[in-house]
DNA sequence: AGCGGTACTCGGTAACACTAAGTACCGAGC
DNA sequence: GCTCGGTACTTAGTGTTACCGAGTACCGCT
């Protein structure tokens, strides 16, 4: 699929929140997960900037743990604020996507 | 609904294309249409910047026509490139929204 | 003459995904 | 023991986008 970057604005962060909510995990693994899910062009750098933002905004709890196959990993887990933000994200997504789908069906008429 | 601006990035332009495709129309009316559709916070200034971009990118044909109730209106219609862009937009939307919905259902697991 | 609704333009802002370059840890093969 | 590929994170800078605010201007009604 061609360039999706503009359409991912505002939704990629929500996707990352959802992945973290499902399981405590780290940047490199989140990137692989997103790639599996079909967001094939999302690269590490992008995910790390999202994670740093989540941390700066106090939505996650961070724990550094050693790895057997490389440098230490920064594991992320949602805190209460993060779970609230995730709920807000899904509410917005529901709202926006349903309206866009309706526009598509009605053809704007 | 609270602030949707980030989530509208990359999709607002597609919505405007769809509205123009359904009927030759102008900026002020497009704004009202979007408001009706649930995008209540989208204001004229935002729509006009989208329209100027569409024009600059050669996706629309423009015709200025007098109005009985105010200053002249700039009517927009899609050209071939615009219709192609609209098709690409819906393909992207289909792709992205289906994958996000799947992520939501599976909980990222 | 003034006011509210209609209609468009333009300079500037903030947020986001992305890029590119760098650092650093580890195991396997030469 | 040295390189190489895979793992893992950081940071400065870029481009695109929606939004904001102020301005211009046309029109009908009071």
CSV table of C-alpha atoms (C1' of nucleotides) in Angstrom, one decimal:
chain,number,residue,atom,x,y,z
A,1,UNK,CA,0.0,0.0,0.0
A,2,UNK,CA,1.3,3.4,-0.9
A,3,UNK,CA,2.1,6.2,1.5
A,4,UNK,CA,-0.2,6.1,4.6
A,5,UNK,CA,1.7,8.6,6.8
A,6,UNK,CA,-0.9,11.4,6.6
A,7,UNK,CA,-3.7,9.0,7.4
A,8,UNK,CA,-1.9,7.5,10.4
A,9,UNK,CA,-1.6,10.9,12.0
A,10,UNK,CA,-3.6,10.8,15.2
A,11,UNK,CA,-4.2,7.0,14.9
A,12,UNK,CA,-0.7,5.6,15.2
A,13,UNK,CA,-0.4,6.7,18.8
A,14,UNK,CA,-3.7,5.1,19.6
A,15,UNK,CA,-2.5,1.8,18.0
A,16,UNK,CA,0.7,1.9,20.1
A,17,UNK,CA,-1.4,2.5,23.2
A,18,UNK,CA,-3.6,-0.5,22.4
A,19,UNK,CA,-0.6,-2.8,21.8
A,20,UNK,CA,1.0,-1.7,25.1
A,21,UNK,CA,-2.4,-2.2,26.9
A,22,UNK,CA,-2.6,-5.8,25.6
A,23,UNK,CA,0.9,-6.7,26.9
A,24,UNK,CA,3.9,-5.0,28.5
A,25,UNK,CA,6.3,-4.6,25.6
A,26,UNK,CA,9.1,-2.5,24.1
A,27,UNK,CA,9.7,-0.3,21.0
A,28,UNK,CA,11.4,-2.8,18.7
A,29,UNK,CA,8.7,-5.4,19.3
A,30,UNK,CA,5.9,-2.9,18.9
A,31,UNK,CA,7.4,-1.9,15.5
A,32,UNK,CA,7.4,-5.6,14.4
A,33,UNK,CA,3.8,-6.0,15.7
A,34,UNK,CA,2.7,-3.0,13.6
A,35,UNK,CA,4.4,-4.3,10.6
A,36,UNK,CA,2.6,-7.7,11.0
A,37,UNK,CA,-0.7,-5.9,11.4
A,38,UNK,CA,-0.3,-4.4,7.9
A,39,UNK,CA,1.5,-1.1,8.7
A,40,UNK,CA,4.5,-2.4,6.8
A,41,UNK,CA,6.2,1.0,6.4
A,42,UNK,CA,6.3,2.0,10.0
A,43,UNK,CA,9.9,2.0,11.2
A,44,UNK,CA,11.6,2.0,14.6
A,45,UNK,CA,12.4,5.7,14.6
A,46,UNK,CA,8.7,6.5,14.3
A,47,UNK,CA,7.6,4.2,17.1
A,48,UNK,CA,10.3,5.5,19.4
A,49,UNK,CA,9.2,9.1,19.0
A,50,UNK,CA,5.7,8.0,19.9
A,51,UNK,CA,6.9,6.2,23.0
A,52,UNK,CA,9.0,9.1,24.1
A,53,UNK,CA,5.9,11.3,23.7
A,54,UNK,CA,3.8,8.9,25.7
A,55,UNK,CA,6.4,8.9,28.5
A,56,UNK,CA,6.7,12.7,28.4
A,57,UNK,CA,2.9,13.0,28.7
A,58,UNK,CA,2.8,10.6,31.7
A,59,UNK,CA,0.7,7.9,30.0
A,60,UNK,CA,3.0,5.0,30.6
A,61,UNK,CA,5.2,3.4,33.2
A,62,UNK,CA,8.7,2.4,32.0
A,63,UNK,CA,11.1,-0.4,33.1
A,64,UNK,CA,14.5,-1.1,31.6
A,65,UNK,CA,15.4,-4.8,31.5
A,66,UNK,CA,18.3,-6.7,30.0
A,67,UNK,CA,18.0,-8.8,26.9
A,68,UNK,CA,19.8,-12.0,26.0
A,69,UNK,CA,20.0,-11.1,22.3
A,70,UNK,CA,21.0,-7.4,22.3
A,71,UNK,CA,21.1,-4.2,24.3
A,72,UNK,CA,18.6,-3.6,27.2
A,73,UNK,CA,14.9,-3.1,26.4
A,74,UNK,CA,12.6,-0.3,27.7
A,75,UNK,CA,9.4,-2.1,28.6
A,76,UNK,CA,6.2,0.1,28.6
A,77,UNK,CA,3.0,-0.4,30.5
A,78,UNK,CA,-0.1,1.8,30.6
A,79,UNK,CA,-0.9,3.6,33.8
A,80,UNK,CA,-4.4,4.9,34.6
A,81,UNK,CA,-4.0,8.0,32.6
A,82,UNK,CA,-2.8,5.9,29.6
A,83,UNK,CA,-5.9,3.7,29.9
A,84,UNK,CA,-8.1,6.7,29.9
A,85,UNK,CA,-6.4,8.1,26.9
A,86,UNK,CA,-6.8,4.8,25.1
A,87,UNK,CA,-10.5,4.8,25.9
A,88,UNK,CA,-10.8,8.4,24.5
A,89,UNK,CA,-8.9,7.3,21.4
A,90,UNK,CA,-11.3,4.5,20.7
A,91,UNK,CA,-14.3,6.8,21.3
A,92,UNK,CA,-12.9,9.3,18.8
A,93,UNK,CA,-12.1,6.5,16.3
A,94,UNK,CA,-15.6,5.2,16.5
A,95,UNK,CA,-17.0,8.7,16.0
A,96,UNK,CA,-14.8,9.6,13.1
A,97,UNK,CA,-14.7,6.3,11.2
A,98,UNK,CA,-18.5,5.8,11.4
A,99,UNK,CA,-19.0,9.3,10.0
A,100,UNK,CA,-16.5,8.8,7.2
A,101,UNK,CA,-18.1,5.4,6.3
A,102,UNK,CA,-21.5,7.1,6.2
A,103,UNK,CA,-20.1,9.8,3.9
A,104,UNK,CA,-18.7,7.1,1.6
A,105,UNK,CA,-22.0,5.3,1.4
A,106,UNK,CA,-24.2,8.3,0.9
A,107,UNK,CA,-21.7,9.8,-1.6
A,108,UNK,CA,-21.8,13.1,0.2
A,109,UNK,CA,-25.4,13.6,-0.9
B,1,UNK,CA,-16.9,15.3,20.6
B,2,UNK,CA,-13.6,16.6,21.8
B,3,UNK,CA,-10.7,17.7,19.6
B,4,UNK,CA,-10.5,15.6,16.4
B,5,UNK,CA,-8.0,17.6,14.5
B,6,UNK,CA,-5.2,15.1,14.6
B,7,UNK,CA,-7.4,12.2,13.6
B,8,UNK,CA,-8.7,14.2,10.7
B,9,UNK,CA,-5.3,14.7,9.2
B,10,UNK,CA,-5.2,12.9,5.9
B,11,UNK,CA,-8.9,12.2,5.9
B,12,UNK,CA,-10.4,15.7,5.8
B,13,UNK,CA,-9.1,16.2,2.3
B,14,UNK,CA,-10.6,12.9,1.2
B,15,UNK,CA,-14.0,14.0,2.6
B,16,UNK,CA,-13.8,17.2,0.7
B,17,UNK,CA,-13.0,15.3,-2.5
B,18,UNK,CA,-16.0,13.0,-1.9
B,19,UNK,CA,-18.3,16.0,-1.4
B,20,UNK,CA,-17.1,17.7,-4.5
B,21,UNK,CA,-17.4,14.5,-6.5
B,22,UNK,CA,-21.1,14.2,-5.5
B,23,UNK,CA,-21.9,17.7,-6.7
B,24,UNK,CA,-20.2,20.8,-7.9
B,25,UNK,CA,-20.1,23.1,-4.9
B,26,UNK,CA,-18.1,25.8,-3.1
B,27,UNK,CA,-16.2,26.3,0.1
B,28,UNK,CA,-18.8,27.8,2.4
B,29,UNK,CA,-21.3,25.1,1.5
B,30,UNK,CA,-18.7,22.3,1.9
B,31,UNK,CA,-18.0,23.6,5.4
B,32,UNK,CA,-21.8,23.5,6.3
B,33,UNK,CA,-22.0,20.0,4.8
B,34,UNK,CA,-19.1,18.8,6.9
B,35,UNK,CA,-20.7,20.3,10.0
B,36,UNK,CA,-23.9,18.5,9.3
B,37,UNK,CA,-22.0,15.2,8.9
B,38,UNK,CA,-20.8,15.5,12.4
B,39,UNK,CA,-17.5,17.3,11.9
B,40,UNK,CA,-18.9,20.2,13.9
B,41,UNK,CA,-15.7,22.0,14.6
B,42,UNK,CA,-14.4,22.3,11.1
B,43,UNK,CA,-14.4,25.9,10.2
B,44,UNK,CA,-14.3,27.9,6.9
B,45,UNK,CA,-10.6,28.7,7.1
B,46,UNK,CA,-9.7,25.0,7.2
B,47,UNK,CA,-11.8,24.0,4.2
B,48,UNK,CA,-10.4,26.9,2.2
B,49,UNK,CA,-6.9,25.8,2.8
B,50,UNK,CA,-7.8,22.3,1.6
B,51,UNK,CA,-9.5,23.7,-1.5
B,52,UNK,CA,-6.5,25.9,-2.4
B,53,UNK,CA,-4.3,22.8,-2.0
B,54,UNK,CA,-6.5,20.8,-4.3
B,55,UNK,CA,-6.4,23.5,-6.9
B,56,UNK,CA,-2.6,23.9,-6.6
B,57,UNK,CA,-2.3,20.1,-7.0
B,58,UNK,CA,-4.4,20.1,-10.2
B,59,UNK,CA,-7.2,17.9,-8.8
B,60,UNK,CA,-10.1,20.2,-9.4
B,61,UNK,CA,-11.6,22.6,-12.0
B,62,UNK,CA,-12.7,25.9,-10.7
B,63,UNK,CA,-15.5,28.3,-11.8
B,64,UNK,CA,-16.4,31.6,-10.2
B,65,UNK,CA,-20.1,32.4,-10.3
B,66,UNK,CA,-22.1,35.3,-8.8
B,67,UNK,CA,-24.4,34.7,-5.8
B,68,UNK,CA,-27.7,36.3,-5.1
B,69,UNK,CA,-27.0,36.4,-1.3
B,70,UNK,CA,-23.3,37.4,-1.1
B,71,UNK,CA,-20.0,37.7,-2.8
B,72,UNK,CA,-19.2,35.4,-5.8
B,73,UNK,CA,-18.6,31.7,-5.1
B,74,UNK,CA,-15.8,29.6,-6.3
B,75,UNK,CA,-17.4,26.3,-7.5
B,76,UNK,CA,-15.2,23.2,-7.6
B,77,UNK,CA,-15.5,20.1,-9.7
B,78,UNK,CA,-13.2,17.1,-9.8
B,79,UNK,CA,-11.2,16.4,-12.9
B,80,UNK,CA,-9.8,13.0,-13.9
B,81,UNK,CA,-6.8,13.4,-11.6
B,82,UNK,CA,-9.2,14.4,-8.7
B,83,UNK,CA,-11.3,11.3,-9.3
B,84,UNK,CA,-8.2,9.1,-9.3
B,85,UNK,CA,-7.0,10.7,-6.1
B,86,UNK,CA,-10.5,10.1,-4.5
B,87,UNK,CA,-10.3,6.4,-5.5
B,88,UNK,CA,-6.8,6.2,-4.0
B,89,UNK,CA,-8.1,7.9,-0.8
B,90,UNK,CA,-10.9,5.3,-0.4
B,91,UNK,CA,-8.5,2.5,-1.0
B,92,UNK,CA,-6.2,3.8,1.7
B,93,UNK,CA,-9.2,4.4,4.0
B,94,UNK,CA,-10.4,0.9,3.5
B,95,UNK,CA,-6.9,-0.5,4.2
B,96,UNK,CA,-6.2,1.6,7.3
B,97,UNK,CA,-9.6,1.4,8.9
B,98,UNK,CA,-10.0,-2.3,8.5
B,99,UNK,CA,-6.6,-2.9,10.1
B,100,UNK,CA,-7.3,-0.6,13.0
B,101,UNK,CA,-10.7,-2.2,13.6
B,102,UNK,CA,-8.9,-5.6,13.6
B,103,UNK,CA,-6.4,-4.3,16.1
B,104,UNK,CA,-9.3,-3.1,18.3
B,105,UNK,CA,-11.0,-6.5,18.2
B,106,UNK,CA,-8.0,-8.6,18.8
B,107,UNK,CA,-6.7,-6.3,21.5
B,108,UNK,CA,-3.3,-6.2,19.9
B,109,UNK,CA,-2.7,-9.9,20.8
C,1,DA,C1',-25.6,53.6,8.1
C,2,DG,C1',-25.1,49.6,10.5
C,3,DC,C1',-25.5,44.7,11.2
C,4,DG,C1',-25.6,39.8,10.4
C,5,DG,C1',-25.0,36.2,7.2
C,6,DT,C1',-22.4,34.9,3.2
C,7,DA,C1',-17.8,34.1,1.0
C,8,DC,C1',-12.9,34.0,0.3
C,9,DT,C1',-7.6,35.0,1.3
C,10,DC,C1',-3.4,34.7,3.8
C,11,DG,C1',0.4,34.6,7.4
C,12,DG,C1',1.4,32.1,11.2
C,13,DT,C1',1.1,28.0,14.8
C,14,DA,C1',1.2,23.2,16.8
C,15,DA,C1',1.2,18.5,16.3
C,16,DC,C1',2.4,14.5,14.1
C,17,DA,C1',4.7,10.9,11.3
C,18,DC,C1',9.0,10.4,9.3
C,19,DT,C1',14.1,10.7,8.2
C,20,DA,C1',18.9,10.2,9.0
C,21,DA,C1',22.6,9.7,11.6
C,22,DG,C1',24.5,8.1,15.6
C,23,DT,C1',25.4,4.9,19.7
C,24,DA,C1',25.6,0.3,21.6
C,25,DC,C1',24.8,-4.7,22.7
C,26,DC,C1',25.1,-9.5,21.1
C,27,DG,C1',26.1,-14.1,18.6
C,28,DA,C1',27.9,-16.4,14.5
C,29,DG,C1',31.3,-17.0,10.8
C,30,DC,C1',35.6,-15.9,8.7
D,1,DG,C1',39.6,-11.1,17.3
D,2,DC,C1',37.1,-8.8,13.9
D,3,DT,C1',33.6,-8.0,11.0
D,4,DC,C1',28.7,-8.4,10.1
D,5,DG,C1',23.9,-8.7,10.8
D,6,DG,C1',20.2,-8.4,14.0
D,7,DT,C1',18.7,-6.2,18.1
D,8,DA,C1',17.6,-1.8,20.6
D,9,DC,C1',17.3,3.1,21.6
D,10,DT,C1',18.2,8.4,21.0
D,11,DT,C1',18.0,12.8,18.9
D,12,DA,C1',18.0,16.8,15.6
D,13,DG,C1',15.7,18.1,11.8
D,14,DT,C1',11.9,17.9,7.8
D,15,DG,C1',7.3,18.2,5.5
D,16,DT,C1',2.5,17.9,5.7
D,17,DT,C1',-1.6,18.9,7.7
D,18,DA,C1',-5.5,21.1,10.3
D,19,DC,C1',-6.3,25.1,12.7
D,20,DC,C1',-6.3,30.1,14.1
D,21,DG,C1',-6.9,35.0,13.5
D,22,DA,C1',-7.3,38.9,11.1
D,23,DG,C1',-8.6,41.0,7.0
D,24,DT,C1',-11.5,42.0,2.8
D,25,DA,C1',-15.8,42.2,0.6
D,26,DC,C1',-20.7,41.4,-1.1
D,27,DC,C1',-25.5,41.4,0.1
D,28,DG,C1',-30.4,42.2,2.2
D,29,DC,C1',-32.7,44.0,6.1
D,30,DT,C1',-33.8,47.3,9.5
